[in-house]
PDB file of C-alpha atoms in Angstrom:
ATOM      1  CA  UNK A   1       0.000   0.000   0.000  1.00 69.00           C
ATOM      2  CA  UNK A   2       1.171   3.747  -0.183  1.00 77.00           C
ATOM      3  CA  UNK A   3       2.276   5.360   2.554  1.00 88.00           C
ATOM      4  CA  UNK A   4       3.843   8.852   3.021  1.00 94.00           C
ATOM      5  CA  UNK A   5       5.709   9.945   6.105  1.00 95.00           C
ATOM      6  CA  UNK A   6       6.360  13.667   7.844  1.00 96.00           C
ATOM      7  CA  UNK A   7       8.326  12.876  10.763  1.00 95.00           C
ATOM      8  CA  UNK A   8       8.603  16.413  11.162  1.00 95.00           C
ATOM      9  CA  UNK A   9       5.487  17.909  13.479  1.00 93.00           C
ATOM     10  CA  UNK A  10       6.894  21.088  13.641  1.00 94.00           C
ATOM     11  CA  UNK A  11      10.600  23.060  12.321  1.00 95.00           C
ATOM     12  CA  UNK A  12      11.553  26.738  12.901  1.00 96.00           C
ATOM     13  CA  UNK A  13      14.086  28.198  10.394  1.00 97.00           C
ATOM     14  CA  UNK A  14      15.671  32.052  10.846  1.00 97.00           C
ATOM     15  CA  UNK A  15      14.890  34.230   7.904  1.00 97.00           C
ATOM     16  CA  UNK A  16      17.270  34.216   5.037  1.00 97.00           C
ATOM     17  CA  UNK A  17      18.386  30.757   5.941  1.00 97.00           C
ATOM     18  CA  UNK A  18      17.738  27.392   4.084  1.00 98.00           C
ATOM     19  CA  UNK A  19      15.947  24.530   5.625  1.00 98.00           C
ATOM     20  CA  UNK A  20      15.069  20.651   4.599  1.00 98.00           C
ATOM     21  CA  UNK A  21      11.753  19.139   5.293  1.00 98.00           C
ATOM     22  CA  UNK A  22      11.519  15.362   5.043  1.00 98.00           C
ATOM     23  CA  UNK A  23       9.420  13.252   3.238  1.00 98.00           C
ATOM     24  CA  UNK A  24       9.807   9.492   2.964  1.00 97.00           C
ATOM     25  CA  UNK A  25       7.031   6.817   0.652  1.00 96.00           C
ATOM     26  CA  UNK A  26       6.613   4.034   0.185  1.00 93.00           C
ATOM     27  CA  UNK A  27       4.954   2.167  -3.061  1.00 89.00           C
ATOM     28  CA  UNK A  28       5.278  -0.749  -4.632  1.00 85.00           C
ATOM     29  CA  UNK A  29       4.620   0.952  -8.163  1.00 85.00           C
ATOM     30  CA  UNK A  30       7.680   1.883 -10.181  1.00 84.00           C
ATOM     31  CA  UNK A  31       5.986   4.577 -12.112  1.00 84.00           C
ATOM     32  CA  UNK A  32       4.798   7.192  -9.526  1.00 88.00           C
ATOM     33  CA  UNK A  33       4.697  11.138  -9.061  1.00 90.00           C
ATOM     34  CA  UNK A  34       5.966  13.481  -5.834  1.00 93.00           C
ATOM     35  CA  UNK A  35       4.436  16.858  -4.927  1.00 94.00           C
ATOM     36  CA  UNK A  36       5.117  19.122  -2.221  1.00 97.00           C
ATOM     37  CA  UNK A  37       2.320  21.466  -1.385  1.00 96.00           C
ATOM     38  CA  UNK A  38       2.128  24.628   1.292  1.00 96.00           C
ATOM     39  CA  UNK A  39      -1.091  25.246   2.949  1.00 94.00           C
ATOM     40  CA  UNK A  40      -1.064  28.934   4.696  1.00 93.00           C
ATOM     41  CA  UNK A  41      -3.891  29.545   7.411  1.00 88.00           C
ATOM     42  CA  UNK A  42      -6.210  30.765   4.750  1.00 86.00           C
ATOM     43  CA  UNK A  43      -6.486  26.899   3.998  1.00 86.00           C
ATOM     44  CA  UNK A  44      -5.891  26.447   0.037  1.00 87.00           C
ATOM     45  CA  UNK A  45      -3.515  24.379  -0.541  1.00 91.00           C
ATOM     46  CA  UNK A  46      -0.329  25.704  -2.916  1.00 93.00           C
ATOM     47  CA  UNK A  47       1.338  23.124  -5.062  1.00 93.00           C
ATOM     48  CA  UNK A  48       4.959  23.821  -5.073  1.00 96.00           C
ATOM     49  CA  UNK A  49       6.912  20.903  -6.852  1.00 95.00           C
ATOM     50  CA  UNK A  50       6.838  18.236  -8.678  1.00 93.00           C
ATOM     51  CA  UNK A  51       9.062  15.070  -9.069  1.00 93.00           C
ATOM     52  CA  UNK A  52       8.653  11.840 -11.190  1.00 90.00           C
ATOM     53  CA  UNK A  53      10.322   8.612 -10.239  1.00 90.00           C
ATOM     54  CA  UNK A  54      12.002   8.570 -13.663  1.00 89.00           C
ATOM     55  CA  UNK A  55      13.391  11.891 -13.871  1.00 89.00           C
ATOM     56  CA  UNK A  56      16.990  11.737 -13.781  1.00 87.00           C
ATOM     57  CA  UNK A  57      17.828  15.329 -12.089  1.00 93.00           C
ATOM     58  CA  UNK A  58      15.663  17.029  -8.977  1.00 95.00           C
ATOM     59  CA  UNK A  59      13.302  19.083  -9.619  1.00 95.00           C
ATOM     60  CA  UNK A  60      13.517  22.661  -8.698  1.00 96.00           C
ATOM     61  CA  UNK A  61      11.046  25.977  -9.050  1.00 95.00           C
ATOM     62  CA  UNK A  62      12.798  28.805  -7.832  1.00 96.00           C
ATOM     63  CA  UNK A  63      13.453  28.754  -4.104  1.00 97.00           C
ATOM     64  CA  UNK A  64      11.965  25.215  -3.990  1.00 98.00           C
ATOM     65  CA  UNK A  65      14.268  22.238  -4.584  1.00 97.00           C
ATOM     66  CA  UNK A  66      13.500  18.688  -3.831  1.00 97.00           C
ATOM     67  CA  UNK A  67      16.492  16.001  -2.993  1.00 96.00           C
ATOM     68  CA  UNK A  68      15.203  13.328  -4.309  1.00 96.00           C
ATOM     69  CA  UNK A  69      16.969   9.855  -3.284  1.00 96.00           C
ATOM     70  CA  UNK A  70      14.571   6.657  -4.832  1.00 94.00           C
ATOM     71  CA  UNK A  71      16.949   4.104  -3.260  1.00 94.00           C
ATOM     72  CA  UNK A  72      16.163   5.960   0.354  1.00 95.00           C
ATOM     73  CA  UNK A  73      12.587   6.846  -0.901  1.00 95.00           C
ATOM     74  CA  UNK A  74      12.788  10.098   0.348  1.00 97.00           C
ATOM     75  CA  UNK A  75      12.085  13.473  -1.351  1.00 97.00           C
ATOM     76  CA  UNK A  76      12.983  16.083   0.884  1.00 98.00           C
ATOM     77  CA  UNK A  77      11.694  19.797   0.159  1.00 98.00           C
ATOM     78  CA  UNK A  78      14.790  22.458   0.311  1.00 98.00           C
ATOM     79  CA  UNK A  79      13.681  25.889   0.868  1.00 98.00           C
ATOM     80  CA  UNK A  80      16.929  28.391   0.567  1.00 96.00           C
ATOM     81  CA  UNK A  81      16.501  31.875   1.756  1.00 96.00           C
ATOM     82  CA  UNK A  82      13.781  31.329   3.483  1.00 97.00           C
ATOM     83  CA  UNK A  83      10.997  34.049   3.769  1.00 97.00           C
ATOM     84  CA  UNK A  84       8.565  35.822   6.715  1.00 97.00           C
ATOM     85  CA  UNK A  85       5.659  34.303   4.056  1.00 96.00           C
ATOM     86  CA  UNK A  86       6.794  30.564   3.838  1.00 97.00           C
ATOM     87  CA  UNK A  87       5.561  30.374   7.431  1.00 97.00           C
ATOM     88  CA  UNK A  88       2.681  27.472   6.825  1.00 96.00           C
ATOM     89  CA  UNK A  89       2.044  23.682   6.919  1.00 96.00           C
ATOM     90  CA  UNK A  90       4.109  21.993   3.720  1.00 97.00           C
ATOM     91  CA  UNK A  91       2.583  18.414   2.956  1.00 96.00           C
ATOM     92  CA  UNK A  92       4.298  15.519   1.182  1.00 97.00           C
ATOM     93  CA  UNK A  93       1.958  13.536  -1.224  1.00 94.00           C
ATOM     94  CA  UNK A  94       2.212  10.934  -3.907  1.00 92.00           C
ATOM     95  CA  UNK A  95       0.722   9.642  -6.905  1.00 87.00           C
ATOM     96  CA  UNK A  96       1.280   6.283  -8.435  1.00 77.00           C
ATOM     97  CA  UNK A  97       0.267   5.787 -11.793  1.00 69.00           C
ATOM     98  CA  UNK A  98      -0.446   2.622 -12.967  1.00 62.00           C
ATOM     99  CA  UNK A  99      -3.398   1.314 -10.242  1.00 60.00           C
ATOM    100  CA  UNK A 100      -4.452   4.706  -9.795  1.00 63.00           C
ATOM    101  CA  UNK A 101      -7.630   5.209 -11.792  1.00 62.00           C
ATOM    102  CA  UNK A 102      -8.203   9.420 -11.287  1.00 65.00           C
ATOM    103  CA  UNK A 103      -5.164  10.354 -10.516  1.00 72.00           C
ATOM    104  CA  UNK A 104      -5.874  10.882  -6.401  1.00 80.00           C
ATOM    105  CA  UNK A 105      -3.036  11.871  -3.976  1.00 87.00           C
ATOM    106  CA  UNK A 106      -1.748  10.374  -0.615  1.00 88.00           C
ATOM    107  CA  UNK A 107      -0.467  13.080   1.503  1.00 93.00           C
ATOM    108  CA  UNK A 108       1.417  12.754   4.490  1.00 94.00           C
ATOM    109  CA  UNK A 109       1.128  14.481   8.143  1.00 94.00           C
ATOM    110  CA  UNK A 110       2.702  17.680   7.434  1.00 95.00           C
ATOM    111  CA  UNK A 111       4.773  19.858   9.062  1.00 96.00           C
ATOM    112  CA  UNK A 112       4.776  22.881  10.059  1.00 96.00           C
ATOM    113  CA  UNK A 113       7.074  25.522   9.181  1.00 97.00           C
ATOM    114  CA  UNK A 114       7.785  28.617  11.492  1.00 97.00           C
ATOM    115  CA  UNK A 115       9.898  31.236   9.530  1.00 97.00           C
ATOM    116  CA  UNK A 116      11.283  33.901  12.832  1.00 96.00           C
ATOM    117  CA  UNK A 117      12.700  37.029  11.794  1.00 94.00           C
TER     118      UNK A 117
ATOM    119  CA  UNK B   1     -13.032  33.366 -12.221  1.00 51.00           C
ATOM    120  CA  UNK B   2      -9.748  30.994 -12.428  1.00 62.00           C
ATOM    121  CA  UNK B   3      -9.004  27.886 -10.561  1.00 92.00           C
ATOM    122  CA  UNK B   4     -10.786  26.028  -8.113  1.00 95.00           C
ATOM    123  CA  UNK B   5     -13.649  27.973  -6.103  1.00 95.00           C
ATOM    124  CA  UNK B   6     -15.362  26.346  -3.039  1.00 96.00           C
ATOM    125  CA  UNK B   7     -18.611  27.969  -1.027  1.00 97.00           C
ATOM    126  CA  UNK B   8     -19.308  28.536   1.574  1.00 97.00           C
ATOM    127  CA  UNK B   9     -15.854  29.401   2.934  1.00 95.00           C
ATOM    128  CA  UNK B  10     -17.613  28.325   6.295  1.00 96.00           C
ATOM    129  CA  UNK B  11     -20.583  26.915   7.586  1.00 96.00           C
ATOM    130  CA  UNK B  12     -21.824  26.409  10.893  1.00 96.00           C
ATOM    131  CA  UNK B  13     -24.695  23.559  11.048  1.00 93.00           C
ATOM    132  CA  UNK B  14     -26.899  21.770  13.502  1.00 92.00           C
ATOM    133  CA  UNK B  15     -27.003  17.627  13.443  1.00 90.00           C
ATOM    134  CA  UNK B  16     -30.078  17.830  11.784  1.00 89.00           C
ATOM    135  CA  UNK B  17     -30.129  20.141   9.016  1.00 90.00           C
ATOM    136  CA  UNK B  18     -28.986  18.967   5.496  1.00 94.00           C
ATOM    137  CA  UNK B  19     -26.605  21.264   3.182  1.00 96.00           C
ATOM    138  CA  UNK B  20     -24.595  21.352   0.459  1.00 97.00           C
ATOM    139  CA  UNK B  21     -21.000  21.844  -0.285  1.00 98.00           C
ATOM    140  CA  UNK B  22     -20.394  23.373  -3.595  1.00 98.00           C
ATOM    141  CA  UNK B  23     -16.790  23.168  -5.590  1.00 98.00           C
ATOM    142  CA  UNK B  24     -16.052  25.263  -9.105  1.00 97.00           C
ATOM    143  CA  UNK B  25     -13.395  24.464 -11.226  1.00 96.00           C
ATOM    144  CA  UNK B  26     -11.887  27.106 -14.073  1.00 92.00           C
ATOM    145  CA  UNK B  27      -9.036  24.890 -15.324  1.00 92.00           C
ATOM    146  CA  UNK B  28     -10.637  22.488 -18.175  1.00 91.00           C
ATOM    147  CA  UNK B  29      -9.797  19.888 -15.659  1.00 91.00           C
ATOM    148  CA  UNK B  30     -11.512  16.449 -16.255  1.00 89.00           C
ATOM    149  CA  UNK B  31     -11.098  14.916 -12.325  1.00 90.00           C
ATOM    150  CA  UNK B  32     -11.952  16.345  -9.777  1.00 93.00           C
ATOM    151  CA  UNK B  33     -11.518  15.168  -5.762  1.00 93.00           C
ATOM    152  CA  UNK B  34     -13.190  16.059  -2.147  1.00 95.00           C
ATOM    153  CA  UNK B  35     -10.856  15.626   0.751  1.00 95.00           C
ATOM    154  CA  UNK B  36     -11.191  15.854   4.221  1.00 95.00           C
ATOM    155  CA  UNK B  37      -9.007  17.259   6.657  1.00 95.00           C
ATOM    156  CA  UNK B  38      -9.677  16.969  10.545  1.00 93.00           C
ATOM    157  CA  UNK B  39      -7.086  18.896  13.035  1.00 84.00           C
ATOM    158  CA  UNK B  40      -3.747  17.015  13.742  1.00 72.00           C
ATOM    159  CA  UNK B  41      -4.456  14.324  10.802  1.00 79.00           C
ATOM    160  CA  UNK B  42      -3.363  13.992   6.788  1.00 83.00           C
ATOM    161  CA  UNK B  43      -5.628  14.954   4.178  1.00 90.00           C
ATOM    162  CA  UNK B  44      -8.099  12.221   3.809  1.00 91.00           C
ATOM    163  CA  UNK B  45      -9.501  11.155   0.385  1.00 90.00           C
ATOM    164  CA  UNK B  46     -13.458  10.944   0.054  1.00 93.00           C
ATOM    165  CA  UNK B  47     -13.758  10.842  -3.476  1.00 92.00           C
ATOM    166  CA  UNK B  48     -12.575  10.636  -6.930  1.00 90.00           C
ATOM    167  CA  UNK B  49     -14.587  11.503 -10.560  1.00 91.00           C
ATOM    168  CA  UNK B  50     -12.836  11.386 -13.367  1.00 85.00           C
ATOM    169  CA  UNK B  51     -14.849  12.334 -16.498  1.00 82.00           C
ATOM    170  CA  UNK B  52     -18.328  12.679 -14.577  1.00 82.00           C
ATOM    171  CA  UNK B  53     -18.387   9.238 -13.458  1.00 83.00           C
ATOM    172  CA  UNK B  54     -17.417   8.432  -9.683  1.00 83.00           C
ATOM    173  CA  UNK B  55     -14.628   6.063  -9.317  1.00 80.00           C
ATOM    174  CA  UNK B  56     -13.409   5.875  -5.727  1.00 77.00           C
ATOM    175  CA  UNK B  57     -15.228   6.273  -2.647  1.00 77.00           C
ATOM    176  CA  UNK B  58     -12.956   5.526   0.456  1.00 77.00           C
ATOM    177  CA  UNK B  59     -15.287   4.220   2.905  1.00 84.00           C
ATOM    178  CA  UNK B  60     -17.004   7.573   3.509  1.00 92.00           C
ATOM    179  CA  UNK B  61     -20.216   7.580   5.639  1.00 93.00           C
ATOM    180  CA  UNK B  62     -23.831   7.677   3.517  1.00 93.00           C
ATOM    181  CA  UNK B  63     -24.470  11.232   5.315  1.00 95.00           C
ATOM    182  CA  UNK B  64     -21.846  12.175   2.939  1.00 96.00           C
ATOM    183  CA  UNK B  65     -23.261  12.124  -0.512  1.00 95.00           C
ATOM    184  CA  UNK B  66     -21.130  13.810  -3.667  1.00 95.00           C
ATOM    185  CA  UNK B  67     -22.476  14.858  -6.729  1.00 95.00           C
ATOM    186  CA  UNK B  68     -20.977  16.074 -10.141  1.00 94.00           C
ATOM    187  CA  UNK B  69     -22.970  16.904 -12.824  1.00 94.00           C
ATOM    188  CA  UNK B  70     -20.371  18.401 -15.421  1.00 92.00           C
ATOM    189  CA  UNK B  71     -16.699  18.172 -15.839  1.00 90.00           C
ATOM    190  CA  UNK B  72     -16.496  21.824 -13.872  1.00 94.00           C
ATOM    191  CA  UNK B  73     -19.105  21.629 -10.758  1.00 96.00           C
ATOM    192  CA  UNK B  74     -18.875  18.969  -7.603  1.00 97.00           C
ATOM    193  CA  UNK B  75     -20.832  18.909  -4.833  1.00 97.00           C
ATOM    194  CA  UNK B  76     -20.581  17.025  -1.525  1.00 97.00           C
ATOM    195  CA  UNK B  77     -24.408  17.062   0.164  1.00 97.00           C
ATOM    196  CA  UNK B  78     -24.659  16.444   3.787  1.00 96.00           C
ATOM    197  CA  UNK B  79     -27.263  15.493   6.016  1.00 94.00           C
ATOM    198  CA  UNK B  80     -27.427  14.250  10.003  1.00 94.00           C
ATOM    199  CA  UNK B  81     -23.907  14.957  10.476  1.00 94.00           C
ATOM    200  CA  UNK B  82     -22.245  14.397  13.527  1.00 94.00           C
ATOM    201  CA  UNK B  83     -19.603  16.541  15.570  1.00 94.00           C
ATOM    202  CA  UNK B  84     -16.596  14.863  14.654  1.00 93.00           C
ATOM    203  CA  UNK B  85     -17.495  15.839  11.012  1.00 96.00           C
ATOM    204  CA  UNK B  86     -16.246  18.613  11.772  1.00 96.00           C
ATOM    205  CA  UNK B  87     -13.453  19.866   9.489  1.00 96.00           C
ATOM    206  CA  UNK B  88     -11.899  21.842   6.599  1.00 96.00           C
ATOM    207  CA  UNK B  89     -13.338  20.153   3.219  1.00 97.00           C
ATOM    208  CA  UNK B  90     -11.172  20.890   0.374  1.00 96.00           C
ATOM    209  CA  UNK B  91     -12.031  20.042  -3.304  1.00 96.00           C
ATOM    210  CA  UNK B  92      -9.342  19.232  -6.043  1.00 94.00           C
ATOM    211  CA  UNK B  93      -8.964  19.133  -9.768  1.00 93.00           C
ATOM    212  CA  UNK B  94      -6.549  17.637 -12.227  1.00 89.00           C
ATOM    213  CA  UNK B  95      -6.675  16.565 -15.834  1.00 86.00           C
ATOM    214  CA  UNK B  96      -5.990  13.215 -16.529  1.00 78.00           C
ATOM    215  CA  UNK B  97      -4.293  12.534 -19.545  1.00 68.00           C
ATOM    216  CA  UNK B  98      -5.209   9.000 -20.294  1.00 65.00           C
ATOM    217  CA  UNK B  99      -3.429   5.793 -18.770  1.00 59.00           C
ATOM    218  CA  UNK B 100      -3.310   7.091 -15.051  1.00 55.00           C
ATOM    219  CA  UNK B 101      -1.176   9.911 -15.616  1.00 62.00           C
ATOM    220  CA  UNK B 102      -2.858  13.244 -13.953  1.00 63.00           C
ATOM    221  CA  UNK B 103      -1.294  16.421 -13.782  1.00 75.00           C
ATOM    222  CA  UNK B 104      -0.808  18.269 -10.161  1.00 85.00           C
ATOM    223  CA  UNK B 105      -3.856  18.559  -8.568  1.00 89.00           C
ATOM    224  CA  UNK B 106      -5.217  22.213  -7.636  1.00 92.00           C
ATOM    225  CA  UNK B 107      -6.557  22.782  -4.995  1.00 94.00           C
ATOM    226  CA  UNK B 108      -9.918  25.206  -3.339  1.00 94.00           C
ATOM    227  CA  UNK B 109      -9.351  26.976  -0.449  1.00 92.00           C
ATOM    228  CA  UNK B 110     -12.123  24.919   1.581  1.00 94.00           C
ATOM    229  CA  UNK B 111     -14.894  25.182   3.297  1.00 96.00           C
ATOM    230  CA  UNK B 112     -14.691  25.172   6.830  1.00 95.00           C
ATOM    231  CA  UNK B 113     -17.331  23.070   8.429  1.00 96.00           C
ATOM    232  CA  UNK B 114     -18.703  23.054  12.264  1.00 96.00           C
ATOM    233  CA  UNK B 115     -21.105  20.705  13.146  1.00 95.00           C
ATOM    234  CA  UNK B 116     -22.913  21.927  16.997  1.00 93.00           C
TER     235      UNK B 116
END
């Protein structure tokens, strides 16, 4: 079964300063899809990144990186620089794609990210 | 409008009444999700359409009923809810591009549901 895990509750980064949020799956699918997503207090949830399990390099959008390591089966979100505004929950999820008729996502926990000036 | 719209934003109702959950999408997106998420816990699936036609539902209580009538509009009607229903409902949407493959899924920014 898929599982995704945030053994992270809650991290507190200084402004300006880079921090790593875990993420670690599990699936027995080799054909499968990462996202990270941030969810502020307003509630929506942001998608951030994205990461397929056959793309050679990690995937990065602008601040966001993910270090993705499929023998560890862990995609960890990098944030660099970090901002006053990327104070929020960021959630882990996965996709597999060849038993998954509609395309739904597994998220994990969460964590929280507290960004102090 | 663009993206994914949900209404109410919040709603407040008694164990008895019976309402409904509405979810817009702007994208051209043919699948479209309802999640549930309750306070300390991971996003829960409900349920999945893809092209109109319903094709997961993860155990979800029958006071939970979803609708989708077009490719754009999904509903979630609810009726004799209980307390511990109470949580932030978000609605999804993603095209699918044939052979499981979806795109990221966008997300609404909920509706915030209390049941007294």
């Amino acid at each position: 079964a898929q599982k995704i895990t945030q053994t992270q509750p809650g991290m507190f980064v200084q402004e300006k300063e880079a921090v790593t949020l875990d993420c670690t799956y599990d699936t027995s699918d080799p054909s499968y899809g990462l996202f990270w997503y941030k969810q502020p207090s307003s509630g929506e949830m942001i998608f951030l990144i994205y990461q397929g399990s056959y793309d050679q390099q990690n995937a990065t959008e602008g601040r966001y990186s993910l270090n993705f390591q499929k023998a560890r089966k862990s995609a960890n979100l990098v944030i660099s620089a970090s901002q006053l505004g990327d104070s929020a929950m960021y959630f882990c999820a996965m996709r597999d794609f060849l038993y998954n008729q509609g395309g739904k996502l597994i998220f994990g926990q969460g964590t929280e990210l507290s960004v102090k000036p | 409008e663009t993206g994914v719209t949900q209404t109410p934003r919040h709603l407040v109702m008694g164990m008895t009444n019976k309402k409904s959950l509405k979810c817009e999408q702007h994208l051209g997106h043919n699948a479209m999700y309802w999640y549930k998420q309750s306070a300390k816990k991971p996003l829960e699936l409900m349920f999945v359409y893809s092209l109109e036609e319903r094709v997961e539902n993860n155990s979800v209580p029958s006071r939970f009923s979803p609708e989708c009538p077009n490719s754009s509009h999904l509903f979630l009607h609810l009726h004799t809810l209980q307390p511990e229903d109470s949580a932030l409902y978000l609605c999804a949407s993603s095209q699918e591009l044939g052979q499981g493959v979806n795109t990221e899924a966008f997300f609404g920014q909920g509706t915030r549901l209390t049941v007294v």
